Amino acid sequence: MASIKNLKKDINNVLGDIIEAVYIVEAANNKPDSKEGSKIIDGAIIIFDDLIAKVNQRDVENRKVHLKEVRSELETKAKGLVDELNKLG
């Protein structure tokens, strides 16, 4: 169960850091509440909800493989958000 707990923490930390970075970039560029920044934040929240739901899913055949897929999906989607964030700055 510790790996599930760590995976949930990783999801929270990674996506939380991305959201925080959006606010920092917006503040640095003096563009608070930009449409692009809001889009990234909304995307991070949707991804968070989706990944947490997948982690909590109990009706999977092989739970270990399923959780590895969730971690891989986190990495892929977080990279996409970071790419969008880099365009914001």
CSV table of C-alpha atoms in Angstrom, one decimal:
chain,number,residue,atom,x,y,z
A,1,MET,CA,0.0,0.0,0.0
A,2,ALA,CA,2.9,2.4,0.5
A,3,SER,CA,3.5,2.6,-3.3
A,4,ILE,CA,-0.1,3.7,-3.8
A,5,LYS,CA,0.3,6.3,-1.1
A,6,ASN,CA,3.5,7.5,-2.8
A,7,LEU,CA,1.9,7.5,-6.2
A,8,LYS,CA,-0.9,9.7,-4.9
A,9,LYS,CA,1.6,12.0,-3.3
A,10,ASP,CA,3.6,12.2,-6.6
A,11,ILE,CA,0.5,13.0,-8.6
A,12,ASN,CA,-0.4,15.8,-6.1
A,13,ASN,CA,3.1,17.2,-5.9
A,14,VAL,CA,3.9,17.2,-9.6
A,15,LEU,CA,0.6,18.8,-10.7
A,16,GLY,CA,0.7,21.2,-7.7
A,17,ASP,CA,4.2,22.3,-8.7
A,18,ILE,CA,3.0,22.9,-12.3
A,19,ILE,CA,0.1,25.0,-11.0
A,20,GLU,CA,2.4,27.0,-8.7
A,21,ALA,CA,4.8,27.5,-11.6
A,22,VAL,CA,2.0,29.0,-13.7
A,23,TYR,CA,1.3,31.6,-11.0
A,24,ILE,CA,5.0,32.4,-10.7
A,25,VAL,CA,5.4,32.9,-14.5
A,26,GLU,CA,2.2,35.0,-14.6
A,27,ALA,CA,3.5,37.2,-11.7
A,28,ALA,CA,6.9,37.5,-13.3
A,29,ASN,CA,5.4,38.6,-16.6
A,30,ASN,CA,2.8,40.9,-14.9
A,31,LYS,CA,0.0,39.0,-16.5
A,32,PRO,CA,-2.2,37.6,-13.6
A,33,ASP,CA,-5.1,35.4,-14.6
A,34,SER,CA,-4.1,35.0,-18.2
A,35,LYS,CA,-6.3,32.8,-20.4
A,36,GLU,CA,-3.3,30.6,-21.3
A,37,GLY,CA,-2.4,30.1,-17.6
A,38,SER,CA,-5.9,29.3,-16.6
A,39,LYS,CA,-6.0,26.7,-19.4
A,40,ILE,CA,-2.9,25.0,-18.0
A,41,ILE,CA,-4.3,25.1,-14.4
A,42,ASP,CA,-7.7,23.7,-15.6
A,43,GLY,CA,-5.8,20.9,-17.5
A,44,ALA,CA,-3.8,20.1,-14.4
A,45,ILE,CA,-6.9,19.8,-12.2
A,46,ILE,CA,-8.6,17.6,-14.8
A,47,ILE,CA,-5.5,15.3,-15.0
A,48,PHE,CA,-5.3,15.2,-11.2
A,49,ASP,CA,-8.9,14.1,-10.9
A,50,ASP,CA,-8.5,11.5,-13.7
A,51,LEU,CA,-5.3,10.0,-12.3
A,52,ILE,CA,-6.6,9.8,-8.7
A,53,ALA,CA,-9.7,8.0,-10.0
A,54,LYS,CA,-7.5,5.5,-11.9
A,55,VAL,CA,-5.4,4.9,-8.8
A,56,ASN,CA,-8.5,4.2,-6.7
A,57,GLN,CA,-9.9,1.9,-9.3
A,58,ARG,CA,-10.2,-1.6,-7.8
A,59,ASP,CA,-11.6,-3.7,-10.6
A,60,VAL,CA,-8.4,-4.1,-12.6
A,61,GLU,CA,-6.9,-7.4,-13.6
A,62,ASN,CA,-3.3,-6.7,-12.6
A,63,ARG,CA,-3.1,-3.9,-10.1
A,64,LYS,CA,0.7,-3.6,-10.3
A,65,VAL,CA,0.7,-3.1,-14.1
A,66,HIS,CA,-2.2,-0.7,-13.8
A,67,LEU,CA,-0.4,1.5,-11.3
A,68,LYS,CA,2.7,1.5,-13.5
A,69,GLU,CA,0.6,2.7,-16.4
A,70,VAL,CA,-0.9,5.5,-14.2
A,71,ARG,CA,2.6,6.6,-13.3
A,72,SER,CA,3.7,6.6,-16.9
A,73,GLU,CA,0.5,8.6,-17.8
A,74,LEU,CA,1.4,11.1,-15.1
A,75,GLU,CA,4.9,11.6,-16.6
A,76,THR,CA,3.5,12.0,-20.1
A,77,LYS,CA,0.7,14.4,-19.2
A,78,ALA,CA,2.9,16.4,-16.8
A,79,LYS,CA,5.5,16.8,-19.6
A,80,GLY,CA,2.8,18.2,-21.9
A,81,LEU,CA,1.7,20.7,-19.3
A,82,VAL,CA,5.3,21.8,-18.7
A,83,ASP,CA,5.7,22.3,-22.5
A,84,GLU,CA,2.7,24.5,-22.4
A,85,LEU,CA,4.0,26.3,-19.4
A,86,ASN,CA,7.3,27.0,-21.2
A,87,LYS,CA,5.4,28.7,-24.0
A,88,LEU,CA,3.6,30.8,-21.5
A,89,GLY,CA,6.9,32.4,-20.3
